[in-house]
Amino acid sequence: MRNQYSSAPVMRRALLAVVALLAALAAPVQASSADSTLTADAPRVAASAWYLLGEDGAVLAQSNATRGRAIASITKLMTAIVVLERASLSDVVHVSPRAAGVGESTVYLRAGEDITTAALLRAMLVRSANDAAEALALHVGKDSTTRFVALMNAKARELGLADTNFENPHGLDAPGHVSSARDATALVRYALGVSFIRDALSRSTVSLPGGRVFPTTDDLLVSWPALVGGKTGHTRDAGWSQAAAARAGGVTVYGTVLGSDTRSSRNDALRELLAFGLTQYRRITAIDSKRVYGLAKTGYGRPSVELVAPRADVRTVRVGTPLVERVVSPSSVALPVRKGQRLGRVEVYDGNRLVASSNLVAAASVAEPGLLGKARWYATQTAENLWGIFT
């Protein structure tokens, strides 16, 4: 198979020269001059602690973010993760008197009733049911919440939640049951990556056997379209809290507010925090399929080959982030060239991080002339050279 860059020494030198030049002179890629700098200040929201994370892992805002404090029912995200790793959705859970007796936020489970794991998980996530959390923990922990909580803490260590320790599966206040705004944000980000949890947290109601229907505790889910989903929490020690994600314009951000004074102030604080995060990103065409990235000469008087990307690549980047584009392409190629033949590469970087990349291919085929065509070209070149000598 013919080397697409050609093995001739002169072509190798030309290729390397193009690489060095473009790497040195590549200019930042910006969506527009208006987007080139970040001017907005991060909000100060009505909460004791908060944390805001971009989909690229950038910390966009934080306050008291690693301070250990009660997180109330945000705990149930970890309960759901452990249950889904250890039990089947079709498992039938026998509700014990202990589970039915857990108070505060409940779906009024009855001692002795049988209900599936799937139904209990939805009740726990949508309605924040403490009795459902206890029933699930006893089922997976083989009648021991202590055993189940050990699994929760092991998973927390696996996820790198350094500020977190669980003492129960529901989040009711207990000595030593703490997390942080940073850890809660990491937890909700991981949880929303689990399809069952993401689906449950997107529901405005949950239905249980016997015609029992309960609304979600997440006010923003039904009032703010950008909200993907999240987990609310409220106890005396935790205050009004929530960890959630929002998405708009192809951008997703994750955030947590802990310790707001009221339910409405928590809602306002979380919406303000997440809305700010969404403004910190833009969608750009990092690789443009309609653009000619380079021209490669072919020889024998044949036309140059345009180098293009086979398809566009749209990516999310921080506002004001300078992107560097590097194009590797030959200055000339050997004939014949076929349409779609790989002849180079384009890469877009944010610092050392590769944002997008694509092969560059020939936009059209260029045939190699036959012997007669080559002879005519050589004759024309010879005549032009002689004319130059004598004139």
mmCIF file of C-alpha atoms in Angstrom:
data_model
loop_
_atom_site.group_PDB
_atom_site.id
_atom_site.type_symbol
_atom_site.label_atom_id
_atom_site.label_comp_id
_atom_site.label_asym_id
_atom_site.label_seq_id
_atom_site.Cartn_x
_atom_site.Cartn_y
_atom_site.Cartn_z
ATOM 1 C CA MET A 1 0.000 0.000 0.000
ATOM 2 C CA ARG A 2 1.361 3.399 -0.981
ATOM 3 C CA ASN A 3 2.410 5.601 1.956
ATOM 4 C CA GLN A 4 -0.146 8.395 2.053
ATOM 5 C CA TYR A 5 2.485 10.935 3.147
ATOM 6 C CA SER A 6 5.011 9.603 0.602
ATOM 7 C CA SER A 7 8.397 8.215 1.592
ATOM 8 C CA ALA A 8 10.393 10.801 -0.321
ATOM 9 C CA PRO A 9 12.791 12.731 2.001
ATOM 10 C CA VAL A 10 11.687 16.118 0.664
ATOM 11 C CA MET A 11 8.054 15.339 1.573
ATOM 12 C CA ARG A 12 9.014 14.258 5.097
ATOM 13 C CA ARG A 13 10.817 17.550 5.642
ATOM 14 C CA ALA A 14 7.835 19.483 4.321
ATOM 15 C CA LEU A 15 5.485 17.643 6.675
ATOM 16 C CA LEU A 16 7.615 18.347 9.741
ATOM 17 C CA ALA A 17 7.929 22.005 8.807
ATOM 18 C CA VAL A 18 4.151 22.354 8.651
ATOM 19 C CA VAL A 19 3.776 20.737 12.073
ATOM 20 C CA ALA A 20 6.309 23.049 13.720
ATOM 21 C CA LEU A 21 4.897 26.165 12.107
ATOM 22 C CA LEU A 22 1.285 25.454 13.033
ATOM 23 C CA ALA A 23 2.155 24.419 16.562
ATOM 24 C CA ALA A 24 4.027 27.656 17.111
ATOM 25 C CA LEU A 25 1.583 30.010 15.412
ATOM 26 C CA ALA A 26 -1.803 28.485 16.196
ATOM 27 C CA ALA A 27 -4.153 31.147 17.561
ATOM 28 C CA PRO A 28 -6.716 30.688 20.324
ATOM 29 C CA VAL A 29 -10.114 29.523 19.107
ATOM 30 C CA GLN A 30 -12.935 31.688 20.465
ATOM 31 C CA ALA A 31 -16.652 31.619 19.796
ATOM 32 C CA SER A 32 -16.847 35.422 19.721
ATOM 33 C CA SER A 33 -15.222 38.433 21.258
ATOM 34 C CA ALA A 34 -18.133 38.686 23.685
ATOM 35 C CA ASP A 35 -17.356 35.184 24.997
ATOM 36 C CA SER A 36 -13.624 35.626 25.265
ATOM 37 C CA THR A 37 -13.495 36.598 28.951
ATOM 38 C CA LEU A 38 -15.288 35.507 32.099
ATOM 39 C CA THR A 39 -16.670 38.647 33.737
ATOM 40 C CA ALA A 40 -19.477 37.413 35.958
ATOM 41 C CA ASP A 41 -18.764 36.840 39.655
ATOM 42 C CA ALA A 42 -19.853 33.614 41.275
ATOM 43 C CA PRO A 43 -23.041 34.094 43.292
ATOM 44 C CA ARG A 44 -23.236 34.129 47.074
ATOM 45 C CA VAL A 45 -26.333 32.081 47.775
ATOM 46 C CA ALA A 46 -28.501 31.735 50.871
ATOM 47 C CA ALA A 47 -26.964 28.563 52.313
ATOM 48 C CA SER A 48 -24.350 27.559 54.879
ATOM 49 C CA ALA A 49 -22.283 25.703 52.278
ATOM 50 C CA TRP A 50 -22.346 25.182 48.551
ATOM 51 C CA TYR A 51 -20.358 23.694 45.704
ATOM 52 C CA LEU A 52 -20.713 23.999 41.924
ATOM 53 C CA LEU A 53 -19.032 21.682 39.446
ATOM 54 C CA GLY A 54 -18.856 21.912 35.658
ATOM 55 C CA GLU A 55 -19.245 18.869 33.450
ATOM 56 C CA ASP A 56 -15.509 19.089 32.736
ATOM 57 C CA GLY A 57 -14.745 18.800 36.450
ATOM 58 C CA ALA A 58 -13.957 22.510 36.924
ATOM 59 C CA VAL A 59 -14.925 23.976 40.299
ATOM 60 C CA LEU A 60 -17.037 27.023 39.427
ATOM 61 C CA ALA A 61 -18.045 28.211 42.909
ATOM 62 C CA GLN A 62 -17.730 27.007 46.483
ATOM 63 C CA SER A 63 -18.136 28.058 50.091
ATOM 64 C CA ASN A 64 -17.399 25.914 53.155
ATOM 65 C CA ALA A 65 -17.366 23.115 50.623
ATOM 66 C CA THR A 66 -15.372 20.539 52.618
ATOM 67 C CA ARG A 67 -16.807 21.270 56.050
ATOM 68 C CA GLY A 68 -18.486 18.155 57.471
ATOM 69 C CA ARG A 69 -22.165 18.639 58.240
ATOM 70 C CA ALA A 70 -25.485 16.803 58.141
ATOM 71 C CA ILE A 71 -26.901 16.231 54.635
ATOM 72 C CA ALA A 72 -30.263 14.684 55.569
ATOM 73 C CA SER A 73 -31.950 12.725 52.760
ATOM 74 C CA ILE A 74 -29.218 13.415 50.215
ATOM 75 C CA THR A 75 -27.925 10.286 51.980
ATOM 76 C CA LYS A 76 -30.489 8.269 50.052
ATOM 77 C CA LEU A 77 -28.480 8.642 46.848
ATOM 78 C CA MET A 78 -25.837 6.375 48.367
ATOM 79 C CA THR A 79 -28.519 4.026 49.665
ATOM 80 C CA ALA A 80 -29.885 3.687 46.132
ATOM 81 C CA ILE A 81 -26.413 3.092 44.661
ATOM 82 C CA VAL A 82 -25.638 0.285 47.110
ATOM 83 C CA VAL A 83 -29.059 -1.338 46.698
ATOM 84 C CA LEU A 84 -28.762 -1.354 42.916
ATOM 85 C CA GLU A 85 -25.334 -2.982 43.184
ATOM 86 C CA ARG A 86 -26.517 -5.664 45.607
ATOM 87 C CA ALA A 87 -30.123 -6.466 44.736
ATOM 88 C CA SER A 88 -32.383 -7.055 41.765
ATOM 89 C CA LEU A 89 -35.126 -4.596 40.900
ATOM 90 C CA SER A 90 -37.575 -7.490 40.904
ATOM 91 C CA ASP A 91 -36.682 -8.604 44.438
ATOM 92 C CA VAL A 92 -39.704 -8.711 46.735
ATOM 93 C CA VAL A 93 -39.037 -6.983 50.057
ATOM 94 C CA HIS A 94 -41.026 -7.995 53.126
ATOM 95 C CA VAL A 95 -41.627 -4.819 55.148
ATOM 96 C CA SER A 96 -40.716 -5.328 58.786
ATOM 97 C CA PRO A 97 -42.303 -3.496 61.747
ATOM 98 C CA ARG A 98 -38.961 -1.743 62.217
ATOM 99 C CA ALA A 99 -39.046 -0.310 58.684
ATOM 100 C CA ALA A 100 -42.717 0.608 58.904
ATOM 101 C CA GLY A 101 -42.054 2.427 62.166
ATOM 102 C CA VAL A 102 -39.490 4.888 60.821
ATOM 103 C CA GLY A 103 -41.007 8.331 61.030
ATOM 104 C CA GLU A 104 -40.901 11.771 59.449
ATOM 105 C CA SER A 105 -40.938 11.599 55.616
ATOM 106 C CA THR A 106 -42.664 8.309 54.732
ATOM 107 C CA VAL A 107 -44.953 6.558 52.258
ATOM 108 C CA TYR A 108 -46.756 4.805 55.126
ATOM 109 C CA LEU A 109 -45.502 1.299 54.468
ATOM 110 C CA ARG A 110 -47.415 -1.339 56.381
ATOM 111 C CA ALA A 111 -45.671 -4.010 58.427
ATOM 112 C CA GLY A 112 -46.005 -7.339 56.663
ATOM 113 C CA GLU A 113 -46.649 -6.018 53.156
ATOM 114 C CA ASP A 114 -44.525 -7.197 50.244
ATOM 115 C CA ILE A 115 -43.241 -4.692 47.716
ATOM 116 C CA THR A 116 -40.567 -4.763 45.019
ATOM 117 C CA THR A 117 -37.148 -3.216 45.300
ATOM 118 C CA ALA A 118 -37.924 -1.014 42.291
ATOM 119 C CA ALA A 119 -41.032 0.447 43.921
ATOM 120 C CA LEU A 120 -39.216 1.083 47.199
ATOM 121 C CA LEU A 121 -36.315 2.785 45.415
ATOM 122 C CA ARG A 122 -38.672 5.137 43.601
ATOM 123 C CA ALA A 123 -40.523 5.889 46.834
ATOM 124 C CA MET A 124 -37.221 6.647 48.526
ATOM 125 C CA LEU A 125 -35.872 8.874 45.740
ATOM 126 C CA VAL A 126 -39.038 10.668 44.647
ATOM 127 C CA ARG A 127 -40.876 11.027 47.959
ATOM 128 C CA SER A 128 -37.748 10.779 50.155
ATOM 129 C CA ALA A 129 -39.392 7.987 52.133
ATOM 130 C CA ASN A 130 -37.441 7.006 55.253
ATOM 131 C CA ASP A 131 -39.465 3.823 55.716
ATOM 132 C CA ALA A 132 -38.548 2.713 52.161
ATOM 133 C CA ALA A 133 -34.860 3.388 52.846
ATOM 134 C CA GLU A 134 -34.979 1.333 56.043
ATOM 135 C CA ALA A 135 -36.787 -1.548 54.319
ATOM 136 C CA LEU A 136 -34.220 -1.625 51.527
ATOM 137 C CA ALA A 137 -31.291 -1.504 53.948
ATOM 138 C CA LEU A 138 -32.671 -4.390 55.984
ATOM 139 C CA HIS A 139 -33.282 -6.407 52.810
ATOM 140 C CA VAL A 140 -29.775 -5.929 51.396
ATOM 141 C CA GLY A 141 -28.097 -5.996 54.814
ATOM 142 C CA LYS A 142 -29.806 -9.286 55.701
ATOM 143 C CA ASP A 143 -31.790 -7.755 58.569
ATOM 144 C CA SER A 144 -28.868 -5.570 59.677
ATOM 145 C CA THR A 145 -28.713 -1.839 58.911
ATOM 146 C CA THR A 146 -25.232 -1.857 60.460
ATOM 147 C CA ARG A 147 -24.080 -4.250 57.757
ATOM 148 C CA PHE A 148 -25.743 -2.125 55.076
ATOM 149 C CA VAL A 149 -24.228 1.132 56.360
ATOM 150 C CA ALA A 150 -20.791 -0.500 56.200
ATOM 151 C CA LEU A 151 -21.423 -1.080 52.497
ATOM 152 C CA MET A 152 -22.411 2.584 52.115
ATOM 153 C CA ASN A 153 -19.175 3.757 53.733
ATOM 154 C CA ALA A 154 -17.100 1.369 51.642
ATOM 155 C CA LYS A 155 -18.690 2.802 48.502
ATOM 156 C CA ALA A 156 -18.029 6.324 49.765
ATOM 157 C CA ARG A 157 -14.332 5.501 50.104
ATOM 158 C CA GLU A 158 -14.336 3.950 46.636
ATOM 159 C CA LEU A 159 -15.788 7.176 45.203
ATOM 160 C CA GLY A 160 -13.255 9.320 47.063
ATOM 161 C CA LEU A 161 -15.800 11.004 49.342
ATOM 162 C CA ALA A 162 -13.243 12.056 51.933
ATOM 163 C CA ASP A 163 -15.587 14.168 54.065
ATOM 164 C CA THR A 164 -18.332 11.548 54.320
ATOM 165 C CA ASN A 165 -19.405 9.056 56.974
ATOM 166 C CA PHE A 166 -22.815 7.391 57.113
ATOM 167 C CA GLU A 167 -24.563 6.088 60.232
ATOM 168 C CA ASN A 168 -27.934 5.178 58.710
ATOM 169 C CA PRO A 169 -29.539 4.639 55.279
ATOM 170 C CA HIS A 170 -32.057 7.512 55.374
ATOM 171 C CA GLY A 171 -30.203 10.588 56.611
ATOM 172 C CA LEU A 172 -32.065 11.328 59.842
ATOM 173 C CA ASP A 173 -29.790 13.229 62.208
ATOM 174 C CA ALA A 174 -27.309 10.990 64.014
ATOM 175 C CA PRO A 175 -23.907 11.661 65.641
ATOM 176 C CA GLY A 176 -21.149 11.178 63.081
ATOM 177 C CA HIS A 177 -23.511 11.100 60.087
ATOM 178 C CA VAL A 178 -21.853 13.799 57.972
ATOM 179 C CA SER A 179 -20.793 14.731 54.487
ATOM 180 C CA SER A 180 -19.926 17.993 52.715
ATOM 181 C CA ALA A 181 -21.125 20.108 49.820
ATOM 182 C CA ARG A 182 -18.198 18.868 47.741
ATOM 183 C CA ASP A 183 -18.876 15.201 48.471
ATOM 184 C CA ALA A 184 -22.630 15.577 47.961
ATOM 185 C CA THR A 185 -21.978 17.081 44.527
ATOM 186 C CA ALA A 186 -19.693 14.207 43.587
ATOM 187 C CA LEU A 187 -22.335 11.807 44.872
ATOM 188 C CA VAL A 188 -25.193 13.264 42.850
ATOM 189 C CA ARG A 189 -23.015 13.375 39.744
ATOM 190 C CA TYR A 190 -22.223 9.676 40.125
ATOM 191 C CA ALA A 191 -25.830 8.785 40.997
ATOM 192 C CA LEU A 192 -27.249 10.549 37.943
ATOM 193 C CA GLY A 193 -24.971 8.375 35.842
ATOM 194 C CA VAL A 194 -27.005 5.355 36.990
ATOM 195 C CA SER A 195 -29.952 5.066 34.616
ATOM 196 C CA PHE A 196 -32.510 3.863 37.197
ATOM 197 C CA ILE A 197 -31.663 6.673 39.625
ATOM 198 C CA ARG A 198 -31.683 9.306 36.890
ATOM 199 C CA ASP A 199 -35.097 8.112 35.728
ATOM 200 C CA ALA A 200 -36.524 8.074 39.249
ATOM 201 C CA LEU A 201 -35.251 11.571 40.048
ATOM 202 C CA SER A 202 -36.899 12.896 36.884
ATOM 203 C CA ARG A 203 -40.379 11.792 38.054
ATOM 204 C CA SER A 204 -42.827 14.225 39.597
ATOM 205 C CA THR A 205 -44.839 11.478 41.329
ATOM 206 C CA VAL A 206 -44.443 7.908 42.538
ATOM 207 C CA SER A 207 -47.170 5.274 42.614
ATOM 208 C CA LEU A 208 -47.230 2.342 45.006
ATOM 209 C CA PRO A 209 -49.537 -0.685 45.169
ATOM 210 C CA GLY A 210 -52.960 -0.013 46.568
ATOM 211 C CA GLY A 211 -53.472 3.233 44.693
ATOM 212 C CA ARG A 212 -50.998 5.187 46.808
ATOM 213 C CA VAL A 213 -49.622 8.193 44.864
ATOM 214 C CA PHE A 214 -47.113 10.681 46.277
ATOM 215 C CA PRO A 215 -45.611 13.852 44.768
ATOM 216 C CA THR A 216 -41.901 14.551 44.582
ATOM 217 C CA THR A 217 -40.207 16.613 47.275
ATOM 218 C CA ASP A 218 -38.197 18.377 44.545
ATOM 219 C CA ASP A 219 -39.947 21.691 43.892
ATOM 220 C CA LEU A 220 -37.527 22.750 41.144
ATOM 221 C CA LEU A 221 -38.235 19.629 39.128
ATOM 222 C CA VAL A 222 -41.733 20.878 38.385
ATOM 223 C CA SER A 223 -40.963 24.594 38.274
ATOM 224 C CA TRP A 224 -37.577 24.908 36.514
ATOM 225 C CA PRO A 225 -37.190 23.043 33.194
ATOM 226 C CA ALA A 226 -33.391 23.104 33.328
ATOM 227 C CA LEU A 227 -33.266 20.788 36.343
ATOM 228 C CA VAL A 228 -32.215 17.255 35.383
ATOM 229 C CA GLY A 229 -32.891 15.839 38.811
ATOM 230 C CA GLY A 230 -31.599 15.871 42.341
ATOM 231 C CA LYS A 231 -32.147 14.799 45.922
ATOM 232 C CA THR A 232 -33.634 17.053 48.540
ATOM 233 C CA GLY A 233 -33.018 16.833 52.264
ATOM 234 C CA HIS A 234 -34.239 18.458 55.447
ATOM 235 C CA THR A 235 -33.616 17.837 59.120
ATOM 236 C CA ARG A 236 -32.996 20.108 62.097
ATOM 237 C CA ASP A 237 -29.210 19.711 61.824
ATOM 238 C CA ALA A 238 -29.033 19.797 58.019
ATOM 239 C CA GLY A 239 -31.426 22.655 57.369
ATOM 240 C CA TRP A 240 -32.943 22.735 53.889
ATOM 241 C CA SER A 241 -30.528 21.133 51.424
ATOM 242 C CA GLN A 242 -30.317 19.660 47.934
ATOM 243 C CA ALA A 243 -27.815 18.183 45.492
ATOM 244 C CA ALA A 244 -28.790 18.285 41.811
ATOM 245 C CA ALA A 245 -27.826 18.764 38.187
ATOM 246 C CA ALA A 246 -29.110 21.186 35.558
ATOM 247 C CA ARG A 247 -28.795 21.088 31.783
ATOM 248 C CA ALA A 248 -29.401 23.691 29.079
ATOM 249 C CA GLY A 249 -27.944 24.288 25.624
ATOM 250 C CA GLY A 250 -26.085 20.990 25.692
ATOM 251 C CA VAL A 251 -24.300 21.904 28.959
ATOM 252 C CA THR A 252 -24.648 20.079 32.292
ATOM 253 C CA VAL A 253 -23.523 21.353 35.704
ATOM 254 C CA TYR A 254 -23.776 19.839 39.179
ATOM 255 C CA GLY A 255 -24.257 21.609 42.472
ATOM 256 C CA THR A 256 -25.201 21.341 46.116
ATOM 257 C CA VAL A 257 -26.549 23.783 48.665
ATOM 258 C CA LEU A 258 -26.566 22.798 52.342
ATOM 259 C CA GLY A 259 -28.168 24.496 55.299
ATOM 260 C CA SER A 260 -30.616 26.991 53.833
ATOM 261 C CA ASP A 261 -33.080 28.450 56.333
ATOM 262 C CA THR A 262 -36.285 27.654 54.460
ATOM 263 C CA ARG A 263 -37.550 25.438 51.667
ATOM 264 C CA SER A 264 -38.069 28.403 49.355
ATOM 265 C CA SER A 265 -34.630 29.879 50.092
ATOM 266 C CA ARG A 266 -33.072 26.501 49.328
ATOM 267 C CA ASN A 267 -34.909 26.374 46.009
ATOM 268 C CA ASP A 268 -33.790 29.896 45.123
ATOM 269 C CA ALA A 269 -30.213 29.212 46.198
ATOM 270 C CA LEU A 270 -29.880 26.017 44.167
ATOM 271 C CA ARG A 271 -31.495 27.514 41.072
ATOM 272 C CA GLU A 272 -29.255 30.591 41.264
ATOM 273 C CA LEU A 273 -26.135 28.462 41.730
ATOM 274 C CA LEU A 274 -26.889 26.050 38.889
ATOM 275 C CA ALA A 275 -28.061 28.823 36.537
ATOM 276 C CA PHE A 276 -24.764 30.628 37.099
ATOM 277 C CA GLY A 277 -22.915 27.426 36.245
ATOM 278 C CA LEU A 278 -24.774 27.058 32.958
ATOM 279 C CA THR A 279 -23.643 30.538 31.877
ATOM 280 C CA GLN A 280 -19.995 29.560 32.311
ATOM 281 C CA TYR A 281 -19.938 27.233 29.286
ATOM 282 C CA ARG A 282 -20.555 27.472 25.569
ATOM 283 C CA ARG A 283 -20.908 24.951 22.773
ATOM 284 C CA ILE A 284 -18.414 25.382 19.954
ATOM 285 C CA THR A 285 -17.682 23.600 16.711
ATOM 286 C CA ALA A 286 -14.232 22.350 17.629
ATOM 287 C CA ILE A 287 -13.872 20.441 14.338
ATOM 288 C CA ASP A 288 -15.574 22.017 11.313
ATOM 289 C CA SER A 289 -16.491 19.650 8.488
ATOM 290 C CA LYS A 290 -17.101 22.600 6.120
ATOM 291 C CA ARG A 291 -13.620 24.041 6.546
ATOM 292 C CA VAL A 292 -10.526 23.384 4.413
ATOM 293 C CA TYR A 293 -7.693 22.757 6.866
ATOM 294 C CA GLY A 294 -4.901 22.560 4.299
ATOM 295 C CA LEU A 295 -3.847 22.133 0.678
ATOM 296 C CA ALA A 296 -1.419 19.508 -0.559
ATOM 297 C CA LYS A 297 0.253 19.775 -3.961
ATOM 298 C CA THR A 298 0.138 16.731 -6.197
ATOM 299 C CA GLY A 299 2.483 17.229 -9.189
ATOM 300 C CA TYR A 300 2.253 16.773 -12.982
ATOM 301 C CA GLY A 301 0.140 19.928 -13.112
ATOM 302 C CA ARG A 302 -2.747 18.231 -11.377
ATOM 303 C CA PRO A 303 -4.868 20.257 -8.882
ATOM 304 C CA SER A 304 -3.955 20.467 -5.207
ATOM 305 C CA VAL A 305 -5.891 18.329 -2.732
ATOM 306 C CA GLU A 306 -8.080 20.008 -0.138
ATOM 307 C CA LEU A 307 -7.780 18.478 3.329
ATOM 308 C CA VAL A 308 -11.064 18.362 5.270
ATOM 309 C CA ALA A 309 -12.503 16.704 8.384
ATOM 310 C CA PRO A 310 -14.994 13.903 7.617
ATOM 311 C CA ARG A 311 -17.476 15.135 10.255
ATOM 312 C CA ALA A 312 -18.030 18.022 12.629
ATOM 313 C CA ASP A 313 -17.329 17.730 16.355
ATOM 314 C CA VAL A 314 -19.198 20.054 18.732
ATOM 315 C CA ARG A 315 -17.830 20.324 22.269
ATOM 316 C CA THR A 316 -18.548 22.169 25.499
ATOM 317 C CA VAL A 317 -15.843 24.517 26.797
ATOM 318 C CA ARG A 318 -15.531 27.101 29.547
ATOM 319 C CA VAL A 319 -16.214 30.689 28.546
ATOM 320 C CA GLY A 320 -12.894 32.495 28.095
ATOM 321 C CA THR A 321 -10.874 29.299 27.687
ATOM 322 C CA PRO A 322 -8.169 29.761 25.015
ATOM 323 C CA LEU A 323 -8.083 26.742 22.712
ATOM 324 C CA VAL A 324 -5.078 25.943 20.555
ATOM 325 C CA GLU A 325 -5.505 24.202 17.223
ATOM 326 C CA ARG A 326 -2.696 22.094 15.772
ATOM 327 C CA VAL A 327 -2.874 20.849 12.198
ATOM 328 C CA VAL A 328 -0.519 18.158 10.880
ATOM 329 C CA SER A 329 -0.580 17.925 7.096
ATOM 330 C CA PRO A 330 1.819 17.300 4.199
ATOM 331 C CA SER A 331 2.725 20.068 1.762
ATOM 332 C CA SER A 332 2.611 17.568 -1.134
ATOM 333 C CA VAL A 333 1.388 14.047 -1.756
ATOM 334 C CA ALA A 334 2.026 11.339 -4.288
ATOM 335 C CA LEU A 335 -0.600 10.513 -6.908
ATOM 336 C CA PRO A 336 -3.091 8.989 -7.189
ATOM 337 C CA VAL A 337 -5.187 10.357 -4.321
ATOM 338 C CA ARG A 338 -8.595 8.910 -3.570
ATOM 339 C CA LYS A 339 -11.453 10.812 -1.994
ATOM 340 C CA GLY A 340 -11.554 10.141 1.749
ATOM 341 C CA GLN A 341 -7.884 9.120 1.892
ATOM 342 C CA ARG A 342 -6.335 10.059 5.240
ATOM 343 C CA LEU A 343 -3.688 12.705 4.721
ATOM 344 C CA GLY A 344 -3.328 14.531 8.042
ATOM 345 C CA ARG A 345 -4.786 15.314 11.440
ATOM 346 C CA VAL A 346 -6.247 18.231 13.397
ATOM 347 C CA GLU A 347 -6.212 18.460 17.198
ATOM 348 C CA VAL A 348 -7.724 21.079 19.514
ATOM 349 C CA TYR A 349 -6.260 21.536 22.998
ATOM 350 C CA ASP A 350 -7.195 23.273 26.218
ATOM 351 C CA GLY A 351 -3.712 23.540 27.682
ATOM 352 C CA ASN A 352 -2.498 19.940 27.740
ATOM 353 C CA ARG A 353 -6.011 18.497 27.576
ATOM 354 C CA LEU A 354 -7.131 17.190 24.205
ATOM 355 C CA VAL A 355 -10.590 18.638 23.536
ATOM 356 C CA ALA A 356 -11.236 17.199 20.071
ATOM 357 C CA SER A 357 -9.354 15.551 17.230
ATOM 358 C CA SER A 358 -9.995 14.259 13.748
ATOM 359 C CA ASN A 359 -8.207 12.786 10.788
ATOM 360 C CA LEU A 360 -7.978 15.028 7.730
ATOM 361 C CA VAL A 361 -8.930 13.402 4.452
ATOM 362 C CA ALA A 362 -8.866 14.259 0.764
ATOM 363 C CA ALA A 363 -11.970 16.150 -0.264
ATOM 364 C CA ALA A 364 -11.810 14.767 -3.812
ATOM 365 C CA SER A 365 -9.953 12.184 -5.842
ATOM 366 C CA VAL A 366 -7.034 13.213 -8.052
ATOM 367 C CA ALA A 367 -5.976 10.678 -10.678
ATOM 368 C CA GLU A 368 -2.388 10.029 -11.678
ATOM 369 C CA PRO A 369 -1.824 10.903 -15.372
ATOM 370 C CA GLY A 370 -0.853 8.146 -17.773
ATOM 371 C CA LEU A 371 2.428 7.937 -19.684
ATOM 372 C CA LEU A 372 1.197 10.306 -22.392
ATOM 373 C CA GLY A 373 0.006 12.838 -19.835
ATOM 374 C CA LYS A 374 3.308 12.675 -17.962
ATOM 375 C CA ALA A 375 5.239 13.051 -21.217
ATOM 376 C CA ARG A 376 3.239 16.144 -22.123
ATOM 377 C CA TRP A 377 3.881 17.623 -18.666
ATOM 378 C CA TYR A 378 7.619 16.977 -18.889
ATOM 379 C CA ALA A 379 7.732 18.439 -22.412
ATOM 380 C CA THR A 380 5.884 21.547 -21.227
ATOM 381 C CA GLN A 381 8.212 21.957 -18.261
ATOM 382 C CA THR A 382 11.298 21.504 -20.473
ATOM 383 C CA ALA A 383 10.051 24.089 -22.952
ATOM 384 C CA GLU A 384 9.307 26.593 -20.201
ATOM 385 C CA ASN A 385 12.757 26.074 -18.681
ATOM 386 C CA LEU A 386 14.501 26.555 -22.051
ATOM 387 C CA TRP A 387 12.472 29.655 -22.755
ATOM 388 C CA GLY A 388 13.560 31.007 -19.410
ATOM 389 C CA ILE A 389 17.224 30.385 -20.174
ATOM 390 C CA PHE A 390 17.221 32.101 -23.572
ATOM 391 C CA THR A 391 15.058 35.034 -22.557
#
